[in-house]
Every structure is written in C-alpha cells, then in structure tokens.
CSV table of C-alpha atoms and ligand atoms in Angstrom, one decimal:
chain,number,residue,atom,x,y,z
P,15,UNK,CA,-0.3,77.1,-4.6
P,16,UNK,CA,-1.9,75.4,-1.5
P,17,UNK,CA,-3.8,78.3,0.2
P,18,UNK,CA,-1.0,80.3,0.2
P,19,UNK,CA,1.5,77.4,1.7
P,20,UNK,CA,4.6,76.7,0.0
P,21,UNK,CA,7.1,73.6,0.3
P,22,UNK,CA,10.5,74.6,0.1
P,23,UNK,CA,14.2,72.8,0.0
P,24,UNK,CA,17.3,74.1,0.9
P,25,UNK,CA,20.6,72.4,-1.1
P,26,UNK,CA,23.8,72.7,1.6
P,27,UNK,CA,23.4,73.7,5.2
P,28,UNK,CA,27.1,76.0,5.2
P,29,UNK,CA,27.5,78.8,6.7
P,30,UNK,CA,24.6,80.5,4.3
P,31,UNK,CA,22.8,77.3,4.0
P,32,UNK,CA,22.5,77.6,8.2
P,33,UNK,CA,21.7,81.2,8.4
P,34,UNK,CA,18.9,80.9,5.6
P,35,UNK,CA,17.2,77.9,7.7
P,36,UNK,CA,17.4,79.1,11.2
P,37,UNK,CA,15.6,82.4,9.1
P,38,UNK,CA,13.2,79.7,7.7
P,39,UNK,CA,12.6,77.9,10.6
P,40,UNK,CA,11.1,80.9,12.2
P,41,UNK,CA,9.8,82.8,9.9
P,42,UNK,CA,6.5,85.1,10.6
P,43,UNK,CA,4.7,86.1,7.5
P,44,UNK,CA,1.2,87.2,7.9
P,45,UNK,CA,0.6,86.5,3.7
P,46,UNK,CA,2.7,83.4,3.1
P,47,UNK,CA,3.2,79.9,5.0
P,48,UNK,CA,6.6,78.0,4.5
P,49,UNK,CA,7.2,74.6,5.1
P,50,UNK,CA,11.0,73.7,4.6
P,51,UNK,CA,10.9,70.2,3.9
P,52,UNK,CA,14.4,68.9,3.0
P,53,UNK,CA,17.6,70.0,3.0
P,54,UNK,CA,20.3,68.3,0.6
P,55,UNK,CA,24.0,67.9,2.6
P,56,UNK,CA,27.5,66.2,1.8
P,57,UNK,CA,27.7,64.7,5.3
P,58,UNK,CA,24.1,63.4,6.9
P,59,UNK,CA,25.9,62.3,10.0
P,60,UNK,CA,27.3,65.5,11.2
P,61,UNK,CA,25.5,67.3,14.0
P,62,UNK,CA,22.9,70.2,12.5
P,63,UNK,CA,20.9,72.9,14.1
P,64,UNK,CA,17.5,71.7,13.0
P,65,UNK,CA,15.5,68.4,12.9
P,66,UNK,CA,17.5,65.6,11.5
P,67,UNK,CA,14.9,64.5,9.6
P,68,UNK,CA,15.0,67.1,6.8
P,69,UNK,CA,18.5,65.9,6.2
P,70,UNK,CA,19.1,64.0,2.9
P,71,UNK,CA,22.0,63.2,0.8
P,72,UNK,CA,20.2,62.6,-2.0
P,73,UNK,CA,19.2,65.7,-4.6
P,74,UNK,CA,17.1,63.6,-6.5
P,75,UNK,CA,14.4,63.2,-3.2
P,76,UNK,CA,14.2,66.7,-3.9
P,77,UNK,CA,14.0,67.3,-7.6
P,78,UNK,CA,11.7,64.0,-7.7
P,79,UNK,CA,9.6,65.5,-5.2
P,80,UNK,CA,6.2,66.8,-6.6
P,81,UNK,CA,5.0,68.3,-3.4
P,82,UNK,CA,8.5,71.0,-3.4
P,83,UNK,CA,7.7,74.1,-4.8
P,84,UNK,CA,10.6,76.1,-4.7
P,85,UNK,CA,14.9,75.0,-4.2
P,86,UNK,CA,17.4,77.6,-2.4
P,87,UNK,CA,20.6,77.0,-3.8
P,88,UNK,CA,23.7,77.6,-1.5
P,89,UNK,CA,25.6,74.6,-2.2
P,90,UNK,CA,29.1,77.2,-3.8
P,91,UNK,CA,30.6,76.6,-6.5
P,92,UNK,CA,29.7,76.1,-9.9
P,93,UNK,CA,28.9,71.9,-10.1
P,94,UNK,CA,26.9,70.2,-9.2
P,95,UNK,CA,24.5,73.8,-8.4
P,96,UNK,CA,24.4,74.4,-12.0
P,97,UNK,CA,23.2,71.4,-13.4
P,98,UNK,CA,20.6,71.1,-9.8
P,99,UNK,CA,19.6,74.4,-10.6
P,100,UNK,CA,18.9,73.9,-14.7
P,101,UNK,CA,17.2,70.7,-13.1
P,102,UNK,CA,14.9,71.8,-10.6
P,103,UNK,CA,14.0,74.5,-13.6
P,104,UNK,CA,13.0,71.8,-16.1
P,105,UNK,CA,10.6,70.3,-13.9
P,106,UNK,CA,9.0,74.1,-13.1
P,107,UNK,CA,10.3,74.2,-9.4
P,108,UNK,CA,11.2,78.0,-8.5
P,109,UNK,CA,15.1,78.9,-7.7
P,110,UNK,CA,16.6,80.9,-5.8
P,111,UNK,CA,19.8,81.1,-5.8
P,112,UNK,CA,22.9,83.5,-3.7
P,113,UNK,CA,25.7,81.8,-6.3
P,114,UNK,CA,27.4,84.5,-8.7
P,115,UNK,CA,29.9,82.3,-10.4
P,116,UNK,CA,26.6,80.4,-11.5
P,117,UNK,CA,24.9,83.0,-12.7
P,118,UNK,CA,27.4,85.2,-14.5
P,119,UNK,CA,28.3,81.9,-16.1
P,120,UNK,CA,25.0,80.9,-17.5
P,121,UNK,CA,22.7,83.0,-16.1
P,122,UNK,CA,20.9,84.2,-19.6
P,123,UNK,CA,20.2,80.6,-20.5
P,124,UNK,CA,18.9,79.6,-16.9
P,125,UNK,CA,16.6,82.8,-17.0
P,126,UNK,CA,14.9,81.6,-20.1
P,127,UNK,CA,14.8,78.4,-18.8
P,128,UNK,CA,13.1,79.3,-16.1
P,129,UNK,CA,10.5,81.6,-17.8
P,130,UNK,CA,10.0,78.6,-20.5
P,131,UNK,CA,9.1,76.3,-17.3
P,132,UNK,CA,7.0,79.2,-15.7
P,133,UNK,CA,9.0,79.5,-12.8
P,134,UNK,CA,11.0,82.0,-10.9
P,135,UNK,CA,14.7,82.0,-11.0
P,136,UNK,CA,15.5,84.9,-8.4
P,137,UNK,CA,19.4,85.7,-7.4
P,138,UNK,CA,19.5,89.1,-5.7
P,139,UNK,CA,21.8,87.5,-2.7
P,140,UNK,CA,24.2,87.5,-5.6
P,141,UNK,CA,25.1,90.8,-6.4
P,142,UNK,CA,26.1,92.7,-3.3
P,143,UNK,CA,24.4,90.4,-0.8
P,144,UNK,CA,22.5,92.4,1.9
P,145,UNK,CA,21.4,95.4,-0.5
P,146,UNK,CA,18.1,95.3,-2.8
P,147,UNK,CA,19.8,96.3,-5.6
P,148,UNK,CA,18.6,93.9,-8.6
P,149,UNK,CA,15.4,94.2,-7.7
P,150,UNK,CA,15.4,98.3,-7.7
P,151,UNK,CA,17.5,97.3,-11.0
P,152,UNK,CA,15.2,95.6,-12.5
P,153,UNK,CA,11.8,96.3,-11.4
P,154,UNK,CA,11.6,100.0,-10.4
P,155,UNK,CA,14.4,101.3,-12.9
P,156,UNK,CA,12.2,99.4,-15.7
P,157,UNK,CA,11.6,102.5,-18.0
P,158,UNK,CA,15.1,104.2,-17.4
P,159,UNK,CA,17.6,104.0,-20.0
P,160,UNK,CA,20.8,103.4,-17.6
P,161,UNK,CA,24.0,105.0,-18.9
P,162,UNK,CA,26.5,103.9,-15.8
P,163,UNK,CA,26.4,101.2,-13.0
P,164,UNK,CA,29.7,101.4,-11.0
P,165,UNK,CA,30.1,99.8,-7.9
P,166,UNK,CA,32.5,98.2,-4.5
P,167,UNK,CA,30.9,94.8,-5.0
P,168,UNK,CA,34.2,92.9,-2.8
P,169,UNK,CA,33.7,93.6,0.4
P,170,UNK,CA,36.8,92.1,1.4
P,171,UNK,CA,39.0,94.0,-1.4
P,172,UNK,CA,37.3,97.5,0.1
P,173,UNK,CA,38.1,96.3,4.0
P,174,UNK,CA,41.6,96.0,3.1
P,175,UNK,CA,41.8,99.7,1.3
P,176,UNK,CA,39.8,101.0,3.6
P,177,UNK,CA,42.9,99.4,6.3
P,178,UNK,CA,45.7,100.6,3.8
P,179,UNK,CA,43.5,104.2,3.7
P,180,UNK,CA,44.6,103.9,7.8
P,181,UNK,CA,47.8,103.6,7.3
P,182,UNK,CA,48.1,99.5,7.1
P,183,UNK,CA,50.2,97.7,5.0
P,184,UNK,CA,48.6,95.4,2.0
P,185,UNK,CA,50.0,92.2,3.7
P,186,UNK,CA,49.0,93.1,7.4
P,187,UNK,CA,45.3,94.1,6.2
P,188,UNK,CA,45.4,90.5,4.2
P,189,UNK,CA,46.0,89.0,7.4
P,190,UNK,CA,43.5,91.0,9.2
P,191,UNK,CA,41.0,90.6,6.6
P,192,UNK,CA,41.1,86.5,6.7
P,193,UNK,CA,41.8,86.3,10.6
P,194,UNK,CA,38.2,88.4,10.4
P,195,UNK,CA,36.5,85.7,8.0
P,196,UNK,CA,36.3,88.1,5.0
P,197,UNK,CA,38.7,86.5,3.1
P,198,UNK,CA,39.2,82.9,2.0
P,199,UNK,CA,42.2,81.0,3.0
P,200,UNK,CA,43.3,81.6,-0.9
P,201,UNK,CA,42.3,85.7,-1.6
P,202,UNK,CA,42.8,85.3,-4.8
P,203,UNK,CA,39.1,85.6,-6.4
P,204,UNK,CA,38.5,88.7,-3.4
P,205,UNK,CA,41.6,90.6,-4.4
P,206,UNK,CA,42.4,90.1,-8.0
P,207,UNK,CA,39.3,91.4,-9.0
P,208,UNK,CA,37.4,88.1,-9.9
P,209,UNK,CA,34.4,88.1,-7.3
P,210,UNK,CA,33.4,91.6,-8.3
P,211,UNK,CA,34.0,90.7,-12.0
P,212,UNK,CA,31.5,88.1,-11.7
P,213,UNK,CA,29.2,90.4,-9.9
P,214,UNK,CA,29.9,92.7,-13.0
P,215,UNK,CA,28.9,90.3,-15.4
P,216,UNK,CA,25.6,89.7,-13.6
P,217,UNK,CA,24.8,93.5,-13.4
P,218,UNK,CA,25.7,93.9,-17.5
P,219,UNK,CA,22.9,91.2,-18.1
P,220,UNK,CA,20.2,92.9,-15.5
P,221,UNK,CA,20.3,96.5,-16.6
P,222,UNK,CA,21.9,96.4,-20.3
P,223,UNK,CA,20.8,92.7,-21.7
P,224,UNK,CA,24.3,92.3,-22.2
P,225,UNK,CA,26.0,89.0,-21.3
P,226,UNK,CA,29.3,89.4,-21.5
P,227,UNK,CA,32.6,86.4,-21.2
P,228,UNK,CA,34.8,86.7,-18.5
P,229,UNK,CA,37.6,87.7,-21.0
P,230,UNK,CA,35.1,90.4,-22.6
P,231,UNK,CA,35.5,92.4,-18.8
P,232,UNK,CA,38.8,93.8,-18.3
P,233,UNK,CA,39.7,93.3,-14.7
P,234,UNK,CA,42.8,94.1,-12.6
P,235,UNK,CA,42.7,93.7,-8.5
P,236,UNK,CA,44.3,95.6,-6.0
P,237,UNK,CA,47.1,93.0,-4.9
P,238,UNK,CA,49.9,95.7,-6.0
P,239,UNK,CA,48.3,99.0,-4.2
P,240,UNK,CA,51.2,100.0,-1.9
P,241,UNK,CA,50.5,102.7,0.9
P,242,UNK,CA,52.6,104.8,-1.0
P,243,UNK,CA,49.9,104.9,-3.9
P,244,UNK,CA,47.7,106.1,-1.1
P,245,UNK,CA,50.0,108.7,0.3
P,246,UNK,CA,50.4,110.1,-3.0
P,247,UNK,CA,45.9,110.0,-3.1
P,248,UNK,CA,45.7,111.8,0.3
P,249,UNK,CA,48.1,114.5,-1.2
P,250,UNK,CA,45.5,114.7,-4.0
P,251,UNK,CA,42.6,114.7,-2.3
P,252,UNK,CA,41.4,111.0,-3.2
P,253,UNK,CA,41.4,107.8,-2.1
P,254,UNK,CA,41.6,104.4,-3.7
P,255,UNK,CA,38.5,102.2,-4.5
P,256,UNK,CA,38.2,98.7,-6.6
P,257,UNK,CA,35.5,99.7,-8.5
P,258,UNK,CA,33.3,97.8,-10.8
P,259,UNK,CA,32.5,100.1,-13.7
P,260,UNK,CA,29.8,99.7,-16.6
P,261,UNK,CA,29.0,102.1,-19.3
P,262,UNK,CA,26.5,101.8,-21.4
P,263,UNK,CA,26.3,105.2,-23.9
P,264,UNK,CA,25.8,105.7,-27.7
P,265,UNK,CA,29.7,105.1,-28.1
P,266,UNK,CA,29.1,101.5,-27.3
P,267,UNK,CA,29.4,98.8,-23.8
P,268,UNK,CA,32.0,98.3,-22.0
P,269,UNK,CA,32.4,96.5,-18.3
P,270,UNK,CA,35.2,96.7,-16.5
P,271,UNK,CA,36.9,96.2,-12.7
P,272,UNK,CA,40.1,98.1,-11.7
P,273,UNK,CA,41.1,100.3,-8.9
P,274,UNK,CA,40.6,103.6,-8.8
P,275,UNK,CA,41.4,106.8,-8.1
P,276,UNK,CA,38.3,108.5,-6.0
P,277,UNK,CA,37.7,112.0,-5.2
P,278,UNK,CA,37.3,111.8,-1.0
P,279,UNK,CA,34.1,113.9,-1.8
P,280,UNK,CA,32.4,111.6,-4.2
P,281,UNK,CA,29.9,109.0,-2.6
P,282,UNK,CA,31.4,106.0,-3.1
P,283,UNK,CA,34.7,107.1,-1.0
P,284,UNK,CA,32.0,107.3,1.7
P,285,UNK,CA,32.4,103.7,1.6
P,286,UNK,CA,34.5,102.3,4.0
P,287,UNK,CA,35.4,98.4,5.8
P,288,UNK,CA,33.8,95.7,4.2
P,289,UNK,CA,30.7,97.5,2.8
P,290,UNK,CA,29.0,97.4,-0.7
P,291,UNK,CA,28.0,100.3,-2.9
P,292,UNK,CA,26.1,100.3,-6.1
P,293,UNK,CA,25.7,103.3,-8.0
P,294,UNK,CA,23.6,103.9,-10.5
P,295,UNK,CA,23.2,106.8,-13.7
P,296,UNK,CA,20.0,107.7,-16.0
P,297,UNK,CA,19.2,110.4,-17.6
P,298,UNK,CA,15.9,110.9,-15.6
P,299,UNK,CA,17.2,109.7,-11.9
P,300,UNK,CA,20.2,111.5,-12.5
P,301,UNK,CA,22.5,109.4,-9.6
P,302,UNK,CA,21.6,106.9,-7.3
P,303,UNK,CA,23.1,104.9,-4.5
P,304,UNK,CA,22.6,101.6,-2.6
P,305,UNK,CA,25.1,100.8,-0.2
P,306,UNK,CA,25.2,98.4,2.7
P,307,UNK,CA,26.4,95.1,3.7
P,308,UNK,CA,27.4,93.2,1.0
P,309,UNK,CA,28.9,89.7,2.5
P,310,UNK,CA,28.2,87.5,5.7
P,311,UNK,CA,25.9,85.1,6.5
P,312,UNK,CA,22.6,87.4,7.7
P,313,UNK,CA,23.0,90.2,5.2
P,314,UNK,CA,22.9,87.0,2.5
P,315,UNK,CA,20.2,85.3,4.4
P,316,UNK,CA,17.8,88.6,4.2
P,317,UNK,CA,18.3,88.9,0.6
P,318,UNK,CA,17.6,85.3,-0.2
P,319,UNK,CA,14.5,85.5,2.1
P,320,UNK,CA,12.8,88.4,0.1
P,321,UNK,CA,13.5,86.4,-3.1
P,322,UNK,CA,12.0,83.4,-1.3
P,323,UNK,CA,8.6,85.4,-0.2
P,324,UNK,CA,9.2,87.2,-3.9
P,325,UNK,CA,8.5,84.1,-5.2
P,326,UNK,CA,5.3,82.9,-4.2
P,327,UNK,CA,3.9,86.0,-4.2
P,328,UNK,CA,4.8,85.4,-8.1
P,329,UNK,CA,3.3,81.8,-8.1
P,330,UNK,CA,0.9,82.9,-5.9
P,331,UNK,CA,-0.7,84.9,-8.8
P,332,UNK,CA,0.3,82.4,-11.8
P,333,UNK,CA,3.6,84.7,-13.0
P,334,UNK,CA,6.4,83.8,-14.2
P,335,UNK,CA,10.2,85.0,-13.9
P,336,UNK,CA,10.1,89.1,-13.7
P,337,UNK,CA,13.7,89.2,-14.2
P,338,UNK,CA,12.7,90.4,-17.7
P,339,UNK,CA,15.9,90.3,-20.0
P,340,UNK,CA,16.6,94.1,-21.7
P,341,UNK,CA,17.8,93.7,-25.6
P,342,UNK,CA,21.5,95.6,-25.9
P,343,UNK,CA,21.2,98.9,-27.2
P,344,UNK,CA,24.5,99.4,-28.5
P,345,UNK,CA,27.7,97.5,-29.7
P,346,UNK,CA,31.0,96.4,-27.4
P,347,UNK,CA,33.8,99.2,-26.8
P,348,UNK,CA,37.0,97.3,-26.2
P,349,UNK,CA,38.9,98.4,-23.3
P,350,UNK,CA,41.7,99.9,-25.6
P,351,UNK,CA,39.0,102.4,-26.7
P,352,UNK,CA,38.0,103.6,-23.5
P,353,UNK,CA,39.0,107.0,-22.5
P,354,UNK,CA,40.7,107.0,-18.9
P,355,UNK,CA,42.9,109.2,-16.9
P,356,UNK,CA,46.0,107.7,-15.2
P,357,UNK,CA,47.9,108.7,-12.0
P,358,UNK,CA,51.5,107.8,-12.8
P,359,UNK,CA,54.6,107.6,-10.5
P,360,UNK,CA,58.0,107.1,-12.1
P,361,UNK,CA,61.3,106.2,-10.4
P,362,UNK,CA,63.8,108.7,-12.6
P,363,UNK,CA,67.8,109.9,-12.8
P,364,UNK,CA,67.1,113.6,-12.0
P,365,UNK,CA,68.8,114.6,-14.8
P,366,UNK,CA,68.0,117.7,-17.5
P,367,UNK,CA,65.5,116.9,-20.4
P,368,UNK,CA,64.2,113.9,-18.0
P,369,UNK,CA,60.7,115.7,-17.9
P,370,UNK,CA,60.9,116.7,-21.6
P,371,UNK,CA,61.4,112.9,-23.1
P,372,UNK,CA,59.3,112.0,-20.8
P,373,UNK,CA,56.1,114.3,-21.7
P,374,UNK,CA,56.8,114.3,-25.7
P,375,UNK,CA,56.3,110.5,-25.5
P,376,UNK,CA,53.1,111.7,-23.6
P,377,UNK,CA,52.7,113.6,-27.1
P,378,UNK,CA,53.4,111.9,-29.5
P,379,UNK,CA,50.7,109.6,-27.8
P,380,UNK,CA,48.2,111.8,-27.7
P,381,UNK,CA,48.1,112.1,-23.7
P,382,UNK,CA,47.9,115.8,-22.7
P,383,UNK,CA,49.5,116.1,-19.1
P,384,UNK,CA,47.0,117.2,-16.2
P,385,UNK,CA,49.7,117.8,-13.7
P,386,UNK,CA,52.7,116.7,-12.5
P,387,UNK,CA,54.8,117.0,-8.9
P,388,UNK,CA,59.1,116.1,-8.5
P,389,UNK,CA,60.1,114.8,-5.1
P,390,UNK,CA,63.6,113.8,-4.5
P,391,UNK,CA,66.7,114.3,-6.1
P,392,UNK,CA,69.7,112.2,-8.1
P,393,UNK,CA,69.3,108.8,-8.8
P,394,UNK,CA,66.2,108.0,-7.0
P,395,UNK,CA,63.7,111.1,-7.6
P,396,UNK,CA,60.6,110.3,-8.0
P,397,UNK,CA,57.8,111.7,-10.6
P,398,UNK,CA,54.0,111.6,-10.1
P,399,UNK,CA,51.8,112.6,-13.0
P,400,UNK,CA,48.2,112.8,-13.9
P,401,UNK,CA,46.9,112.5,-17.5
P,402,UNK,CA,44.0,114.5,-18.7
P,403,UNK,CA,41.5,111.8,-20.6
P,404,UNK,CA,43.1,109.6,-23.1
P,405,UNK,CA,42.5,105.9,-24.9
P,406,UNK,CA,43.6,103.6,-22.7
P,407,UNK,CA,45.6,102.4,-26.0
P,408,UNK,CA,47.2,105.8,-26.2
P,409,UNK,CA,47.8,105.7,-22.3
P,410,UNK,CA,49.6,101.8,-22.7
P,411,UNK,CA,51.5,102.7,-25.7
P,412,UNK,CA,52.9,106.2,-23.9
P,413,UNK,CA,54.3,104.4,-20.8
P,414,UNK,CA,55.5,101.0,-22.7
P,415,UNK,CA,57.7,103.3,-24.2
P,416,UNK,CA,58.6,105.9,-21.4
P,417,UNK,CA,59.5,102.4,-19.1
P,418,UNK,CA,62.2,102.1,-21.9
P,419,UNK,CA,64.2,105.6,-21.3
P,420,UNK,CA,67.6,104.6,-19.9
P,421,UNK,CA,66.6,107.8,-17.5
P,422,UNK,CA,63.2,105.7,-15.7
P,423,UNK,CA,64.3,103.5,-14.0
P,424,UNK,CA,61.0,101.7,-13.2
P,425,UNK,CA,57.1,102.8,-13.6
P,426,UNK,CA,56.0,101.9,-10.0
P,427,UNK,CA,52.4,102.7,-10.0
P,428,UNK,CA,49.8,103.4,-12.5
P,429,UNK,CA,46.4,103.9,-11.7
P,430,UNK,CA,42.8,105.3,-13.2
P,431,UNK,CA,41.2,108.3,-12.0
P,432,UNK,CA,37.9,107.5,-11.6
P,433,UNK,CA,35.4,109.7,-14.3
A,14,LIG,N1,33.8,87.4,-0.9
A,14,LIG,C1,32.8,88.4,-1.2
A,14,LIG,C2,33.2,89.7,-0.7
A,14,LIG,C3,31.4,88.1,-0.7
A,14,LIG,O1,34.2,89.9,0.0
A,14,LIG,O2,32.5,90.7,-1.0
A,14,LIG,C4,30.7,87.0,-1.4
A,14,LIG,O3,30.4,87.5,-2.7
C-alpha cells in the first residue's frame, strides 16, 4: 500500500480488456487511487484508445514489475491466462480475473495459491457478469447452509428461447442472436450447455466446496428445442429455460445443466432476452434472486471494477483472499439417481393397446404417469406425456424401451420439468 494508491496492469485490451480501461482511466474513487500502468497486447502496433505508452508485449515487464500491485486478466482462453495468472500469484500480485474456463478449471488450486501468497484472487465477472452474485454468495450467505443454486447463466442460450418463446424458429434466433454479438461465430460452448456448465462448476466450489470435473456435471444444451416443444409448454402453462441446477441436500451433490420445463409463474420465467438469473435456497433465506445483465462489455467491466476496488480495500488492511473455500458436506449423487420429471412427446400408430404398452413400460420402470394428452389420428398421432418424479435411470430405461415398440415411431422430445 502507498497511501492508499495502487498500481495496476491490465493483460489484453479486447473488447473487455477496452471497456475495463476506458472504466480505469476515469475512475473517481473518493477512498482509493489507481494508477494503470501497463497493459500486455498481442499486436503493439495497432491503434488503441489510450496512451501508447502503457502498451507492452511483453508479460514478463509486468510480472517482473515490483511496483504492480494488482493484474486484470482478460486475455480469453485458458493459456497463456492460466499460467500468467498462477504467476502473478507466486510473486503476491492480486488477480482479478472475468475468465470462467480458467477458473472452473483450476480455480481451487489458484485460490489457495493465492491465500498461500497473501493475495486476492477475485472473479465475480465470471459467473453471470453484471450481477453481484459471488460476492452475496460468498460473503453475506457465509453462515447459510445452501440446499439449491439454479440459475440462466448463458445469456445467449436464454435470448434465443426467449425468441423461440415469440414464435421464432431455433435457426432464425441463432442468426439473430450472432448478427446481435451474443453469440460467437461457432455457438457451440453458448448453446450446448458448455458456458453455463463452466459457470456451474465455479458456483459448486463457491457455495458447496465442491469442485467438480466437467464430466462429473451432466450437461445437455438447447440445440434440439423445436417451437413445437414450446407450443406444447404454452398449452401447459410453462415455458422453456436452460437452467443450471445444483443441489446440495442430505441425499448427496449433484450439478447439472439442461433445459427445462418452467412454470410461467415461477421467477426465473420472468427472465427473458439475454439476461442472467441466479437463484438461490437456504433454509433460513428461504428463496432468493439476482438477476440482470449477465454478458457485454460494461456489465463485465462493473463487475471487474468492484473486484478491482475489492481488492485494495483487502490489501489495504493486510487481508488476504476472502473467497474462503466451504468443506463438502455430503457425498456425489450421480445423475442416474436424481429424481426428475419428464415432458414426453411420442410420434405413434393410433392403434388399440398403443397407450397400454406404452404406460406398463412406464410401470414396469417405476414412472407413475402425471398426465397425458392424444392429438391426431392414424399413422402420425402424436402423444404428450408428463411423468410424476422418477430416477432419471428409471426415466432412460422406460423410454429406451418404449422407442423400440414397432407402434412409436420416434420419441421426438423429452424434457425435465423443472422441481
Ligand atoms: N457467452 C456468454 C453468454 C457470456 O452468452 O452468457 C460470457 O460468459
């Protein structure tokens, strides 16, 4: 600490990178002084918004340089940002950092790092960008034992249900989605489920200690939602949401990303475009939700600002990291052993004892039938059923085998009910 003034380096000057040194650059805080001293870029020749005299090309300048307190990372990707960031954290420069694939990969062992080197490792740009939500996570939610987080944590994935919700197709509210800058050139991360999977995995470390592998959270994306799925949700009174779910309860852990039936009343149906939710359970706060924008430059910016002024506030006062890691309080439930309720829709021969094969396979399973509606007749009728509550085993094993009746001719759609 110099009197409250703190030297600070930004790595990569993208479209965050920018955003979070124009914030820099002018930033009025009556507590804390910043000085941004370098900034670390691929191409030192291009033109830049600010003085060309920050600009290096060289990271060690930075990590060699005693006089740098803290490093914003917003470089994207995994390398070189992990190995800067485990780096600048040997040598006891503060991090902050808005990169989730960095973090969900190693984000335990770069906390510890960080609190062995007394300095702050902060990442709340991470997780739903513009919304304090790790922070309330973490700091203000400190004595509550947490029993569900669930949340929209793709902004892009919810713009383009939210479209489909209008009456778009999937394809057109792709297009829409990328032609708005929501959506990389290649989806694939937004819309199979992989960005908010990632997100998932940082959230299971925050508020349950647990850290778990990519192939630990069981993830499906919303790539085959057709509008007739959503038809079918309007007639029911729902809608469709990819949801990030974690549940933490006496039965055991389990983290998972899939689309969902939602009930239009419940809040996070509320959310619509390319918004973020986060919802949190406890016994003693009962439900809570953060929602708000969670992708784009500024929203991003904000977040990694308050972690910024976070910081020295921290160093400041000679503390170290206050991401303070919670020990698991429970064992892993696989996914098979989760209980879940599916909406079905089966393409079928209208034909007598269709229904009854295909609900004593239901039986036999163990999946009691909620409800279930017949449109169409002959060849190409159509069946829509809801389950009551099953094991997802019970629920994969019921329609591997009613996809086999010579009567089905295909299972077109099935998706969760959200619980
Ligand atoms: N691509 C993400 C989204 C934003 O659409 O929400 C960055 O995590």
């Amino acid at each position: 600490m110099k009197n409250n003034s703190y030297t600070v380096a930004v790595l990569g000057a993208g479209n965050i990178g920018s955003a979070v040194i124009s914030r820099l650059l002018h930033l009025d805080n009556e507590v804390i002084n910043i000085n941004l001293s370098k900034v670390l870029v691929s191409d030192s020749t291009k033109d830049r918004d600010f003085d060309s005299n920050l600009i290096t090309e060289d990271f060690n300048e930075i990590a060699n340089d005693e006089n740098i307190d803290l490093v914003i990372e917003v470089l994207g990707g995994v390398e070189p940002g992990k190995e800067y960031i485990k780096e600048l954290l040997q040598k006891g420069k503060s991090v902050i950092t808005a990169n989730k694939d960095i973090i969900a990969d190693c984000g335990e062992e770069l906390i510890k790092t960080a609190q062995e080197n007394n300095a702050c490792l902060y990442f709340e740009a991470a997780v739903a960008a513009g919304i304090p939500v790790l922070k309330p996570l973490i700091e203000s939610l400190r004595g509550e034992e947490l029993s569900r987080v669930a949340g929209i944590i793709n902004g892009t994935s919810n713009y383009i249900l939210t479209a489909m919700e209008e009456g778009s197709t999937y394809g057109d509210a792709l297009q829409n989605a990328q032609e708005l800058g929501y959506a990389e050139p290649d989806p694939t991360n937004d819309v199979e489920g992989i960005d908010a999977k990632y997100k998932a995995m940082i959230l299971s470390l925050l508020c349950f200690g647990v850290s778990p592998s990519t192939d630990d959270v069981y993830t499906e994306g919303i790539s085959k939602i057709t509008k007739e799925d959503f038809d079918w949700a309007k007639r029911l009174n729902k809608t469709i949401k990819l949801v990030a779910q974690i549940d933490n309860s006496q039965e055991g852990f389990n983290a998972r990303v899939y689309p969902v039936l939602v009930d239009s009343k419940h809040p996070l149906a509320a959310i619509r475009g390319a918004l973020n939710a986060v919802l949190v359970e406890g016994e003693n706060i009962n439900q809570l939700v953060f929602s708000g924008p969670g992708a784009g430059a500024a929203p991003t910016a904000s977040a990694i600002i308050g972690d910024v002024l976070s910081a020295c506030h921290q160093m400041a006062s000679n503390q170290t990291n206050w991401y303070p890691l919670r020990t698991p309080k429970t064992g892993d439930k696989a996914i098979k052993d989760v209980d879940s309720s599916w909406f079905i829709r089966l393409s079928v021969k209208d034909e007598p004892g269709v229904l009854a094969a295909i609900a004593s396979l239901f039986g036999k399973n163990n999946v009691s039938i909620e409800s279930v509606i017949q449109e169409g007749r002959g060849d190409n009728a159509e069946l829509v059923l809801v389950t009551h509550e099953a094991s997802e085993h019970n629920l994969t094993s019921s329609i591997d085998s009613i996809a086999n009746l010579d009567s089905v001719s295909s299972v077109t759609s099935t998706i969760r009910v959200y619980l």
